[in-house]
Short mmCIF file of C-alpha atoms in Angstrom, two decimals:
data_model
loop_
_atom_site.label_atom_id
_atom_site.label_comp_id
_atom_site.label_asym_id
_atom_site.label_seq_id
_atom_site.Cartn_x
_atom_site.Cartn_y
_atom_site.Cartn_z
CA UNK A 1 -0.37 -20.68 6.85
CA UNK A 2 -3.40 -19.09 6.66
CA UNK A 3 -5.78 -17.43 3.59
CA UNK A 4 -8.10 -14.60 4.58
CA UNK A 5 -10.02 -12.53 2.21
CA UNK A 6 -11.37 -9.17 2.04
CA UNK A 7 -14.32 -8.47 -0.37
CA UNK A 8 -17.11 -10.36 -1.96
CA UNK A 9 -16.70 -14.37 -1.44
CA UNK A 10 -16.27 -14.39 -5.30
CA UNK A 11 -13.87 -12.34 -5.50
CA UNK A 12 -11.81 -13.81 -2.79
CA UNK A 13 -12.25 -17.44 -4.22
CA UNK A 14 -10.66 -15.92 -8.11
CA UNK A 15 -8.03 -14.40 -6.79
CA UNK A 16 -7.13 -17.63 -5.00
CA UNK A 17 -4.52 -20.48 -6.93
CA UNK A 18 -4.04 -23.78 -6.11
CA UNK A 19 -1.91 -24.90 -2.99
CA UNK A 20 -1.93 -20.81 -2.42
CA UNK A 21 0.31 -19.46 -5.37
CA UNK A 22 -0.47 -17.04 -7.09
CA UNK A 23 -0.49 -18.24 -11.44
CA UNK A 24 2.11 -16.32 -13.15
CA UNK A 25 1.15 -15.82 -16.64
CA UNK A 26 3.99 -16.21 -19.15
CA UNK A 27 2.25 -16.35 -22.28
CA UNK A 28 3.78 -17.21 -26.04
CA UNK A 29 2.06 -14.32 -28.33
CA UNK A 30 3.37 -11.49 -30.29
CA UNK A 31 3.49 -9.31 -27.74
CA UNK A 32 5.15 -11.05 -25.59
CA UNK A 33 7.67 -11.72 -27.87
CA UNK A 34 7.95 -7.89 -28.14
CA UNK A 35 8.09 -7.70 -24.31
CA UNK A 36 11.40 -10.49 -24.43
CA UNK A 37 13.14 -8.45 -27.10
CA UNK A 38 13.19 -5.67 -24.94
CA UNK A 39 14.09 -7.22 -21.63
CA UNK A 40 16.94 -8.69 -23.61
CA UNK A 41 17.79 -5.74 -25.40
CA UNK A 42 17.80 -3.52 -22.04
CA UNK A 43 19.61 -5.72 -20.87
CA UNK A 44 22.56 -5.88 -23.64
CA UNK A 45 22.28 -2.12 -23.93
CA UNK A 46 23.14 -1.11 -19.95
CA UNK A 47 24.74 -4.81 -19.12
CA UNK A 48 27.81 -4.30 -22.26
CA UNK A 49 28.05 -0.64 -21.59
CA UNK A 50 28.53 -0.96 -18.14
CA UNK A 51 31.01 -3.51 -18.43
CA UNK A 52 32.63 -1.48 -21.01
CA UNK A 53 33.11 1.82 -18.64
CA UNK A 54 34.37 -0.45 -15.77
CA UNK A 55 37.25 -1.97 -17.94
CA UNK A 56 38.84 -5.60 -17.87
CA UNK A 57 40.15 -5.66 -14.18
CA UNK A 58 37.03 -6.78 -12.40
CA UNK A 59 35.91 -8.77 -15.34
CA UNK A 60 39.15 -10.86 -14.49
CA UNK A 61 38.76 -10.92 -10.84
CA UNK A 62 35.11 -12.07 -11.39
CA UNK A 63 35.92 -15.17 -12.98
CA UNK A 64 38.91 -15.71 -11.23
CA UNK A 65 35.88 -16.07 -8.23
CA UNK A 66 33.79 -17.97 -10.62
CA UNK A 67 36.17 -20.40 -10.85
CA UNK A 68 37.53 -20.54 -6.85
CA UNK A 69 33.40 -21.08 -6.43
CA UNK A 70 33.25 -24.07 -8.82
CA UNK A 71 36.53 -25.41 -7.19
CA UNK A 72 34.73 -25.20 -3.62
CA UNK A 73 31.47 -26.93 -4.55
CA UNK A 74 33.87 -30.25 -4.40
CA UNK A 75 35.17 -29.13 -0.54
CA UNK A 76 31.52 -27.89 0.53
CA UNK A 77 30.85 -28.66 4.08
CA UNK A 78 27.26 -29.95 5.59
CA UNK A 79 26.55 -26.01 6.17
CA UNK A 80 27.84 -24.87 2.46
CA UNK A 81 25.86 -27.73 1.03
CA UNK A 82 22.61 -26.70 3.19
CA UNK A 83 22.74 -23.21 1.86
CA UNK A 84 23.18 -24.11 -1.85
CA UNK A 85 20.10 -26.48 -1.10
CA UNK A 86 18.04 -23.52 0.22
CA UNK A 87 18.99 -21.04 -2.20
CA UNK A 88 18.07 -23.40 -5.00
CA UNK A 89 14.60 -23.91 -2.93
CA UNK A 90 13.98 -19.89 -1.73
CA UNK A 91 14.42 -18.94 -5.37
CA UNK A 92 10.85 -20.68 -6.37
CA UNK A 93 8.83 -20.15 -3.18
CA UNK A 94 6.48 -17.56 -3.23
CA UNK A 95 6.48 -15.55 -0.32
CA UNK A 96 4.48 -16.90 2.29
CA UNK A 97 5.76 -20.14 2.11
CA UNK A 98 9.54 -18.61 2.07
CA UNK A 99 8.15 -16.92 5.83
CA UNK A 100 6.75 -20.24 7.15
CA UNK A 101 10.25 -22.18 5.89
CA UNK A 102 11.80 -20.07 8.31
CA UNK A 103 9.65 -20.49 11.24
CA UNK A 104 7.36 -17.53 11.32
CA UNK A 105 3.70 -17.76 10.93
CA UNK A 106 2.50 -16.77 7.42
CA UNK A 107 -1.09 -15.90 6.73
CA UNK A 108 -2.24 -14.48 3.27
CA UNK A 109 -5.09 -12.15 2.92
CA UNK A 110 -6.46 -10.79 -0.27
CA UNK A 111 -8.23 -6.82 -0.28
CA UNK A 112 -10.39 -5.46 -3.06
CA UNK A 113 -9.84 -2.08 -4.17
CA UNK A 114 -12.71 0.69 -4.99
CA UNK A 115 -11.54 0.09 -8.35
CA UNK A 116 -12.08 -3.49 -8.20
CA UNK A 117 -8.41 -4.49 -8.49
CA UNK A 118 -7.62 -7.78 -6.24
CA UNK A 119 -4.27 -7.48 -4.21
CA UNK A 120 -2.82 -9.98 -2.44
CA UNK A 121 -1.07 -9.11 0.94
CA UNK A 122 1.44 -11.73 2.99
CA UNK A 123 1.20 -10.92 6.55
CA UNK A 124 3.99 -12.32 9.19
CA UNK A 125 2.17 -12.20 12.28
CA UNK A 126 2.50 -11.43 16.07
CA UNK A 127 -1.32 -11.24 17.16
CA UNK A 128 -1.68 -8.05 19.31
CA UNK A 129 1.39 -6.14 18.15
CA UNK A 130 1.68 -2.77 16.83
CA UNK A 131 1.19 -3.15 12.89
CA UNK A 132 3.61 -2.69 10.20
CA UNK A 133 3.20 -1.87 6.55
CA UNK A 134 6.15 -2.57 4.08
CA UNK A 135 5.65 -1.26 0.55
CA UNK A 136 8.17 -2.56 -2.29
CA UNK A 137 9.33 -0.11 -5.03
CA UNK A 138 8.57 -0.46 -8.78
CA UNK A 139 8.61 -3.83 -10.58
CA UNK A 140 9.13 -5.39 -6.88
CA UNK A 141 6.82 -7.23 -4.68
CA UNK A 142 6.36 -8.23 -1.03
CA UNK A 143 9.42 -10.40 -1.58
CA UNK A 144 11.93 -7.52 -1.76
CA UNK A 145 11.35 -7.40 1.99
CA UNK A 146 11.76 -11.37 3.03
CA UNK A 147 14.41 -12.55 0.16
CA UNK A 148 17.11 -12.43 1.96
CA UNK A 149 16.30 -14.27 4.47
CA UNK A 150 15.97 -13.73 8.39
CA UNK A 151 18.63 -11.89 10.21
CA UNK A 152 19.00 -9.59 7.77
CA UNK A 153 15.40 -8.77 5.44
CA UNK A 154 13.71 -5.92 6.88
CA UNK A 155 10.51 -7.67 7.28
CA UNK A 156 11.98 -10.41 9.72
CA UNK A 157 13.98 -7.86 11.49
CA UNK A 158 10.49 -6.10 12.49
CA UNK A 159 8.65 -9.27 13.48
CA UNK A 160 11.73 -9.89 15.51
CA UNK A 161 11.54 -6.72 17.59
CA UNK A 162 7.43 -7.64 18.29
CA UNK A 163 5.62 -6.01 15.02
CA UNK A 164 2.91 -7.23 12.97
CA UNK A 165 4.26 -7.04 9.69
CA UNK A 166 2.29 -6.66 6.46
CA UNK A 167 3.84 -7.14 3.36
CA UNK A 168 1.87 -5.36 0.35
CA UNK A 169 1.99 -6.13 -3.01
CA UNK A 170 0.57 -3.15 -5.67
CA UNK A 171 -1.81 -3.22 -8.57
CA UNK A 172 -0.19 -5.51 -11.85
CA UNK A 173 2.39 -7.45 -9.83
CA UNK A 174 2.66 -11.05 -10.08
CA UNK A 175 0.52 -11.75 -6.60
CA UNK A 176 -1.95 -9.00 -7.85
CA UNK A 177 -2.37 -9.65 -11.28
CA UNK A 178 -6.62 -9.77 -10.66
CA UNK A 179 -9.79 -7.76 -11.03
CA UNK A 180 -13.22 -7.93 -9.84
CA UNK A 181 -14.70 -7.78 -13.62
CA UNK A 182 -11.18 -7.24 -15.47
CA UNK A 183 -9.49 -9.45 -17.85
CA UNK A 184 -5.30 -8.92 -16.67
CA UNK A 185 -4.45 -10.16 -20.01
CA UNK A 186 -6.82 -7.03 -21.54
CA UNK A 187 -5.14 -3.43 -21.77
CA UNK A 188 -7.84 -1.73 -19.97
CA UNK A 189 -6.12 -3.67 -16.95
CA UNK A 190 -3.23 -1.97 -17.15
CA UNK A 191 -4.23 1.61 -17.50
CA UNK A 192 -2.63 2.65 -14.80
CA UNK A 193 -0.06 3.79 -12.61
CA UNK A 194 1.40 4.69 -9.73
CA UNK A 195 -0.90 7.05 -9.19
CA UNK A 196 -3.32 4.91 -8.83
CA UNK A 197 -1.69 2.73 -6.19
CA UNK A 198 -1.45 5.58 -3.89
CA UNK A 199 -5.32 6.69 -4.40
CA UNK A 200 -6.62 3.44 -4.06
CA UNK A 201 -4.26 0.40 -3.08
CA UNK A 202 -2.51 1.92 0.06
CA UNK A 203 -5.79 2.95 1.54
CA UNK A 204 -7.47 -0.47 0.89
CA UNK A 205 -4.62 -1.79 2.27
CA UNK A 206 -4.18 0.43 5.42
CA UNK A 207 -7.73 0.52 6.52
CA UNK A 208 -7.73 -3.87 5.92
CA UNK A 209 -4.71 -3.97 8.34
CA UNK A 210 -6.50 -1.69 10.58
CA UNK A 211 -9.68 -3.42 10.54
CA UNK A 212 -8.43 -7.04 11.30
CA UNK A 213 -5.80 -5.81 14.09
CA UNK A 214 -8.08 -3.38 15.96
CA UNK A 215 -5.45 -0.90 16.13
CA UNK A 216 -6.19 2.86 14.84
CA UNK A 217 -2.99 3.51 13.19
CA UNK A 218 0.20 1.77 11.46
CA UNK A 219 3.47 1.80 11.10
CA UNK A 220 4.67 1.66 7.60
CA UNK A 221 7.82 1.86 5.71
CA UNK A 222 8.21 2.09 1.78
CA UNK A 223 10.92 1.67 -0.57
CA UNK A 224 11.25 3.67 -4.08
CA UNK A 225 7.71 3.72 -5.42
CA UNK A 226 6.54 2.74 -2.23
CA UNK A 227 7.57 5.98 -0.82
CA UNK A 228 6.12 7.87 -4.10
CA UNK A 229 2.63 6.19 -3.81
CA UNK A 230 2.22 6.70 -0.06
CA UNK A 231 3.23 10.76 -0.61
CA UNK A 232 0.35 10.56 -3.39
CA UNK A 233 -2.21 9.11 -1.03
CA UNK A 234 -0.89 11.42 1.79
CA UNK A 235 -1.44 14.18 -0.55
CA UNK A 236 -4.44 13.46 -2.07
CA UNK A 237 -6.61 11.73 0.58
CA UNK A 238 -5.37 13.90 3.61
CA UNK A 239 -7.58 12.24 6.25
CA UNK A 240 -5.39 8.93 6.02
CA UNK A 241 -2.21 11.03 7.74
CA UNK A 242 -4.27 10.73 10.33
CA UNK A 243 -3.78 6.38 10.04
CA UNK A 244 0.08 6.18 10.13
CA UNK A 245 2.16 6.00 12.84
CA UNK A 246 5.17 7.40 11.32
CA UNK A 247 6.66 6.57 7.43
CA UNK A 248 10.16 5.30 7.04
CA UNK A 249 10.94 6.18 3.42
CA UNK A 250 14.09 4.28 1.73
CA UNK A 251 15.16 5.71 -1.27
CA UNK A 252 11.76 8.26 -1.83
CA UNK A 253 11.53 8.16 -5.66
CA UNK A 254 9.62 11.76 -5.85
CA UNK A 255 11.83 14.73 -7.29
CA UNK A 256 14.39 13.56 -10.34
CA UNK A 257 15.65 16.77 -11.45
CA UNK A 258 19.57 15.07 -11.07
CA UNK A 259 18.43 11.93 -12.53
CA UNK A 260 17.60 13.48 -15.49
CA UNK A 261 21.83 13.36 -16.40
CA UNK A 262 21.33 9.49 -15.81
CA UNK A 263 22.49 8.38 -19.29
CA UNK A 264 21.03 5.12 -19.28
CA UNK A 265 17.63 6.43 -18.24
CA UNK A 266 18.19 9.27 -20.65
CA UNK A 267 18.28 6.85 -23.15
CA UNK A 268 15.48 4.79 -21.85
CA UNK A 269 13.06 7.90 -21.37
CA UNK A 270 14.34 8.79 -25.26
CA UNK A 271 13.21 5.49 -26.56
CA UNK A 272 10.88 4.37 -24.22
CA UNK A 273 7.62 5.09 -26.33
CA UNK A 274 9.62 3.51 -29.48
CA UNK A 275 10.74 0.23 -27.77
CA UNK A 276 7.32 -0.60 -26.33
CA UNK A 277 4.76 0.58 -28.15
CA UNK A 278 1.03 1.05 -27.62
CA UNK A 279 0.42 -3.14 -27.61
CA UNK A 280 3.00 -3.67 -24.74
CA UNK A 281 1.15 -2.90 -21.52
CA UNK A 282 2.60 -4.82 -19.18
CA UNK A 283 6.30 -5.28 -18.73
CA UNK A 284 8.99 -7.78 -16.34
CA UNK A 285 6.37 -10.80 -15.68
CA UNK A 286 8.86 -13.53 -16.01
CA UNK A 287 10.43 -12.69 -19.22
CA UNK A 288 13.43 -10.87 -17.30
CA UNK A 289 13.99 -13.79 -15.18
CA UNK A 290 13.54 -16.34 -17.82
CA UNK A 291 16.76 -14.35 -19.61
CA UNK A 292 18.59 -13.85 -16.78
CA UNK A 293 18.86 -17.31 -15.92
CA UNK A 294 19.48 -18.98 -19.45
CA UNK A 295 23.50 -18.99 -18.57
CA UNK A 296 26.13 -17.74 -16.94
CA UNK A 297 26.44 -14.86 -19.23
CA UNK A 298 22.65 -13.36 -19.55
CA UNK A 299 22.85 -13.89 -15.40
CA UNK A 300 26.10 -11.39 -15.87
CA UNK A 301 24.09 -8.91 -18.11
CA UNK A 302 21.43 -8.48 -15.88
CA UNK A 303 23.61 -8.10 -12.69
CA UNK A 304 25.57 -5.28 -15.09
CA UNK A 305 22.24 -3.85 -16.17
CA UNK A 306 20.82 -3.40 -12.59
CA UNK A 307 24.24 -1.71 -11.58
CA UNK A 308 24.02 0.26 -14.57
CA UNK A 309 20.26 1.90 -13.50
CA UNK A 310 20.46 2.20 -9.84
CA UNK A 311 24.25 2.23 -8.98
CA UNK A 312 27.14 -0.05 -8.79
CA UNK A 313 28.25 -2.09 -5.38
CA UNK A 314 30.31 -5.11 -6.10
CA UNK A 315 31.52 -5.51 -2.25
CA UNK A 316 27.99 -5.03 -0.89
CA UNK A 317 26.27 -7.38 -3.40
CA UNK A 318 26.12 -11.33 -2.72
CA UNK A 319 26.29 -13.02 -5.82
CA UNK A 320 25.09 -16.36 -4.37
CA UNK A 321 22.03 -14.98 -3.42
CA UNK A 322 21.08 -13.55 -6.95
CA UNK A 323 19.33 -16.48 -8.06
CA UNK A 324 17.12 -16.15 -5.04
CA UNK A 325 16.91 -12.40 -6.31
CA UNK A 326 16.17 -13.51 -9.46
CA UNK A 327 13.34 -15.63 -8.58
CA UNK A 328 11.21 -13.69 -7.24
CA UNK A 329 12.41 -9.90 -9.07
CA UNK A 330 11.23 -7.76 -11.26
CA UNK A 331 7.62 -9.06 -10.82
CA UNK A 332 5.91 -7.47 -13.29
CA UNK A 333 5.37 -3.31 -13.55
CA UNK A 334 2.53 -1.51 -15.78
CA UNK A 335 4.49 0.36 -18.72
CA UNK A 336 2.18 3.02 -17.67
CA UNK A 337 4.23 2.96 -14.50
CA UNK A 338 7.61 3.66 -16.35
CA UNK A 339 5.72 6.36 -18.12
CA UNK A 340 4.40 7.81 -15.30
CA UNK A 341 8.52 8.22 -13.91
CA UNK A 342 9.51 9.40 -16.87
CA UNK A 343 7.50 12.61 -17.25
CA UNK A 344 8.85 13.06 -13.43
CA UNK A 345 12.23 13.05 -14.99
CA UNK A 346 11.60 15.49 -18.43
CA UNK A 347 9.20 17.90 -16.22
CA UNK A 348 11.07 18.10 -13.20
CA UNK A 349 7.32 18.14 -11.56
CA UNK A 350 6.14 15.83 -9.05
CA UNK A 351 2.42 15.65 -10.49
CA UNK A 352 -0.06 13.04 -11.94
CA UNK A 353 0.51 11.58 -15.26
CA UNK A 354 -0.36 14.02 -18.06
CA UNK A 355 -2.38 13.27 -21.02
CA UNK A 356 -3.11 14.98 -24.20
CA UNK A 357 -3.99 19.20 -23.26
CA UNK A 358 -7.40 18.16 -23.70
CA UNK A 359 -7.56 15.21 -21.62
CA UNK A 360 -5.78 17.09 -19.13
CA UNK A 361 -8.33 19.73 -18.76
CA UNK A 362 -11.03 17.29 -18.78
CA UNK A 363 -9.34 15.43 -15.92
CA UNK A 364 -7.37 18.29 -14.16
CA UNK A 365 -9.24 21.51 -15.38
CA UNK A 366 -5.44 22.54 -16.78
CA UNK A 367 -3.86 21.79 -19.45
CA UNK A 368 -0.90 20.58 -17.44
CA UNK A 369 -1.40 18.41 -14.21
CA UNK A 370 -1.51 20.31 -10.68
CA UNK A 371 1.80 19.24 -8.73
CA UNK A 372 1.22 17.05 -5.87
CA UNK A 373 0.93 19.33 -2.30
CA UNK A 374 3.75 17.30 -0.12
CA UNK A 375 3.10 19.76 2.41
CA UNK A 376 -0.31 17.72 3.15
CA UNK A 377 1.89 14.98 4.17
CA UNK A 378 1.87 15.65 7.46
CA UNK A 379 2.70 12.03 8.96
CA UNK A 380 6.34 11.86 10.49
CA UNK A 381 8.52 11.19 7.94
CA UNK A 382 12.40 10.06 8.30
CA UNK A 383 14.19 9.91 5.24
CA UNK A 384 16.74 7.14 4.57
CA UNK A 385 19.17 7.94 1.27
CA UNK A 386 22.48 7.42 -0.52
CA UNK A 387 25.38 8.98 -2.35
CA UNK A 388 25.52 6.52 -4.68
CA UNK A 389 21.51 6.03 -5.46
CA UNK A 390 21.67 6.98 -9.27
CA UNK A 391 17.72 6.97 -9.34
CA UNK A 392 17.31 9.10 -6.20
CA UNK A 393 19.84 11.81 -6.03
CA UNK A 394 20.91 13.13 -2.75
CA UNK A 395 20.21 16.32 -3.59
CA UNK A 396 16.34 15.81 -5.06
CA UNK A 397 15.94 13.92 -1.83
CA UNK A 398 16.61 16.97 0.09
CA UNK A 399 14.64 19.09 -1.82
CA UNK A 400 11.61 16.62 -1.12
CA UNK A 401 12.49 16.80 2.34
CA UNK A 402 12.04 20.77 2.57
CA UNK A 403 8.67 20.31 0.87
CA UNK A 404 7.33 17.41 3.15
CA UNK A 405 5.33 18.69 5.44
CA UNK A 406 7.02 17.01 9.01
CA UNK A 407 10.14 15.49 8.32
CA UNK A 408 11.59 14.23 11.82
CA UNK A 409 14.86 13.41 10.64
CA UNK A 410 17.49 12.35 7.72
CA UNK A 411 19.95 9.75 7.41
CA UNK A 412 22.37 9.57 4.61
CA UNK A 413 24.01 6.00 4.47
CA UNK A 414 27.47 6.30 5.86
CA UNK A 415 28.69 3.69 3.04
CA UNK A 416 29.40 6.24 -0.42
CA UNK A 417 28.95 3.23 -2.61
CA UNK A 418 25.37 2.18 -1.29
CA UNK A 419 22.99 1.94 -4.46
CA UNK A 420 19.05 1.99 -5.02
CA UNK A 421 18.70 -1.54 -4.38
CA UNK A 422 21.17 -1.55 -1.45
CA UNK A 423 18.24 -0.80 1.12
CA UNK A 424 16.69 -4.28 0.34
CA UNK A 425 19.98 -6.74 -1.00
CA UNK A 426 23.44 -5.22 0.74
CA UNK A 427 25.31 -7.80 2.31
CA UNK A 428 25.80 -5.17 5.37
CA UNK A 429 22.38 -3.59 5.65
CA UNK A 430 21.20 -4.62 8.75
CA UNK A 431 24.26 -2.75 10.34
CA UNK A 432 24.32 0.27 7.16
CA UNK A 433 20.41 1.32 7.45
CA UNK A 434 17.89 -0.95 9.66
CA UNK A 435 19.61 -0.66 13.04
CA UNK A 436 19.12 3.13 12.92
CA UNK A 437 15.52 2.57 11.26
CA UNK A 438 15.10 0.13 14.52
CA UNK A 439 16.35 2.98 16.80
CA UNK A 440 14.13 5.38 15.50
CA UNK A 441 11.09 3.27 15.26
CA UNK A 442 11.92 2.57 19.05
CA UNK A 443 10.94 5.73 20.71
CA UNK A 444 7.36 5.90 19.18
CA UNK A 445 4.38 3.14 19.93
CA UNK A 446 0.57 4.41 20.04
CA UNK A 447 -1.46 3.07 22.33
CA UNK A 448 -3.89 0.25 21.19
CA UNK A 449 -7.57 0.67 20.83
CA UNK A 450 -8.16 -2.64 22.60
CA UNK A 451 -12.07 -2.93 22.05
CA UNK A 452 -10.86 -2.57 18.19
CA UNK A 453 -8.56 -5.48 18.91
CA UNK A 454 -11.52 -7.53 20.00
CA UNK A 455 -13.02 -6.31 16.62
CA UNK A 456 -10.06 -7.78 15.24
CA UNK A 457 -10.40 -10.75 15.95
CA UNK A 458 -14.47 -11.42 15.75
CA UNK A 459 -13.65 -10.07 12.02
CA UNK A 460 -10.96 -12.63 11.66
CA UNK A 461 -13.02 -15.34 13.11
CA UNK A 462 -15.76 -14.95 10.31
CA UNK A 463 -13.62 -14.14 7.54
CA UNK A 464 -14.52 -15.52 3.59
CA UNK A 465 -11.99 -18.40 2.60
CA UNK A 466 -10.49 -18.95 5.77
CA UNK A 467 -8.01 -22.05 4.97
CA UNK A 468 -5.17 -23.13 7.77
CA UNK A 469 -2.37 -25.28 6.24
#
C-alpha cells in the first residue's frame, strides 16, 4: 500500500494515523450521549413500525433461518468456515487494507480543500488507465463501493475491466474527519453541507486525480448524495463539465417532491430540529454501529430501520454480510447535511440551504435561495433508478432528467423490489445494474494526454509522505 499526500507537508503528516487508519472518534460526553439516544431511538421508531406493517409471517420465517444458520455453523465446510473468518475480519478493515486483502494494489492519498478541509481518498490502481471517480451517498464512505467484496462491488468490477479507480470520501466522514486549522470536535467544523462538498471537495478531488494520472478528464460515478454534490459542482463551477468523461448517477438524490409522502421521513423532517438540537453537529460516527451490534435484536432494528427509509428487499439482501455492512456504515454525516435534504423535501426546490431572510439576502441577494441551474450540467449523464427507491422516486428522477442538461440515457432496474441501498449491497447487482453500467461505460474512452501522464508520474515520484507497505 501506498500513502501520498496532497497539500502542505503538515497537513499531510495530521491527517495521517498510525499503521494508516484513520482515528475514529467515539467520545463519552453529553452530547454524545444525545447523539446515542437518537440513533437508538430512530432506530426503535422505523425498526418496530416496520416490523409492525409487515406482520408476523416473515418474523417467523426469519428465525426459523436464524436457527437453520446456528444449526449449520456445526456442519460448516473449509469454504463456509473461510468466509465466516473473513467476514469477521472485512468488518474492521478500513478500506485500503480490505483492497490489498484481496489482491489489488491499494494506495491512499490525502487532498486539501480551498477550505482547508483534509479528505482522504483510497485509490485501487492500474497505472496508465483511464481514471475513475466513485462518490458514496450520505452517511457512506469509500467503503460502500469495496464492501462487498470483489466480483460483485462496483469498485472491483471497474479495476477489473482496466480503470483506475478512485474512491472518495466527503467532508465529516470517518476518513475525513480533519482540517488544516479546524478542531473536528468544534461546531464550526461541521457547518456545512452538501453543498459544500460539491463546491469544494469534488473539484479538489477531480483536479488531484487528474494531476497525478496525466489524463485531462475522468470517469466518475456517484451514488445518492454523490450524484447531488456532483450536479452542485456541475452547476455552480461550469468549467469542471469540461473534466468528466461521462457521470453514472445511481439513485440521483436531487428532486423529492414524492418523498415528501415518505412517512418515516415525514416524521423525521417534523422532529428533526427537536431530536437534535443546536449542540448535536455531527451525527452516525460509531454510535449506530456500536447499537446495532449489541445483540441479535438491535442488529434486527437497524436492518428494519434501513428498510423502513430507503425500501424493503428481503430476497436481495445478504444477511451474512451485514456485519461487514455494519462495520464500516453509516460513517458519520454533518446534521447540517440532513438539514440540507430536508428543506429539499418541504420546498420541493433543488437550491442551497436557506438561512434566516436576512442571511439569505446577505448570502444569495434573495430572501429565498436561487434553485440550482441543472441545465449547466452539461456532462453525459445516464441515470440508473428504481421502483422501489423510497428516497428517490421514479417519478422526481424523471423530472431531474428533463432538467439535466445532456442526459444520454435511463435505466430503470428491471427488479420492482430494488431499494436505495440496492445499487451498492443486492445480492444480484452485478447482473441487476453494473453489467449495463459496464456496457455503457464501454463505448466511450478519451484519448490520454500522454505528456500529462509523464507529469503524472514525476508528481508521484516527489510526492510529501510517500510510505510503501
Amino acid at each position: 500500500m501506498c500513502f501520498i499526500c496532497s497539500g502542505n507537508e503538515p497537513n499531510c503528516q495530521a491527517a495521517k494515523r498510525p499503521n494508516g487508519q484513520m482515528a475514529i472518534m467515539f467520545h463519552s460526553s453529553i452530547i454524545m450521549q444525545r447523539r446515542l439516544l437518537l440513533a437508538l431511538g430512530l432506530c426503535l421508531l422505523i425498526g418496530r413500525a416496520q416490523a409492525q406493517l409487515i406482520g408476523g409471517e416473515e418474523d417467523e420465517e426469519e428465525e426459523e433461518e436464524e436457527e437453520e444458520e446456528e444449526e449449520s455453523i456445526e456442519d460448516e465446510t473449509p469454504e463456509e468456515k473461510l468466509q465466516r473468518k473473513n467476514i469477521k475480519q472485512d468488518s474492521n478493515l478500513t478500506v485500503d487494507k480490505l483492497i490489498a486483502k484481496y489482491g489489488y494494489q491499494a494506495e491512499v492519498h490525502y487532498v486539501t480543500t480551498e477550505d482547508g478541509y483534509i479528505l482522504t481518498m483510497h485509490r485501487i490502481r492500474n497505472s496508465g488507465a483511464q481514471p475513475f471517480l466513485l462518490q458514496h451517498g450520505l452517511v457512506d464512505s469509500s467503503a460502500g463501493f469495496v464492501v462487498m467484496g470483489p466480483n460483485v462491488s462496483l469498485g472491483y468490477l471497474l479495476a477489473d475491466h482496466n480503470y483506475d479507480v478512485w474512491l472518495g470520501n466527503a467532508r465529516g466522514n470517518r476518513y475525513s474527519r480533519n482540517h488544516t486549522t479546524l478542531d473536528p470536535d468544534a461546531s464550526k467544523f461541521w457547518d456545512f453541507s452538501w453543498h459544500e462538498i460539491g463546491m469544494y471537495d469534488l473539484p479538489a478531488m477531480i483536479d488531484h486525480v487528474l494531476k497525478v494520472t496525466g489524463y485531462k478528464k475522468v470517469q466518475y460515478a456517484g451514488h445518492s448524495q454523490g450524484c447531488t454534490a456532483f450536479f452542485v459542482m456541475c452547476s455552480m463551477r461550469p468549467a469542471y463539465n469540461d473534466k468528466v468523461v461521462s457521470m453514472q448517477a445511481m439513485a440521483p438524490a436531487v428532486y423529492a417532491k414524492e418523498t415528501e409522502d415518505h412517512p418515516y421521513i415525514r416524521a423525521i423532517s417534523l422532529y428533526f430540529n427537536t431530536l437534535v438540537g443546536s449542540s448535536i453537529t455531527e451525527m452516525f460516527n460509531g454510535e449506530f454501529r456500536f447499537l446495532c451490534r449489541m445483540t441479535e435484536e438491535t442488529e434486527r432494528l437497524c436492518i428494519e430501520a434501513v428498510f423502513g427509509i430507503v425500501g424493503r428487499n428481503w430476497n436481495e439482501f445478504n444477511r451474512k454480510m451485514f456485519p461487514v455492512v455494519l462495520g464500516h456504515y453509516p460513517a458519520g454525516v454533518a446534521a447540517k447535511q440532513v438539514k440540507h435534504f430536508i428543506q429539499i423535501i418541504k420546498s420541493g426546490r433543488f437550491a442551497p440551504y436557506s438561512y434566516s431572510s436576512n442571511k439569505n439576502m446577505a448570502l444569495y441577494r434573495e430572501h429565498v435561495p436561487p434553485r440550482y441551474n441543472l441545465s449547466l450540467v452539461t456532462v453525459p449523464t445516464f441515470v440508473y433508478y428504481s421502483s422501489n427507491d423510497l428516497l428517490c422516486h421514479p417519478h422526481d428522477v424523471e423530472s431531474m432528467c428533463e432538467d439535466l442538461g445532456n442526459v444520454t440515457g435511463k435505466y430503470l432496474v428491471p427488479l420492482k423490489e430494488f431499494n436505495h441501498m440496492d445499487f451498492l449491497w443486492a445480492v444480484d447487482v452485478r447482473k441487476l445494474l453494473y453489467s449495463r453500467m459496464l456496457q455503457v461505460l464501454g463505448k466511450q474512452s478519451p484519448a490520454k494526454d500522454v505528456e500529462g501522464e509523464v507529469k503524472g508520474l514525476r508528481i508521484r515520484g516527489r510526492a510529501i509522505g510517500l510510505h510503501a507497505n
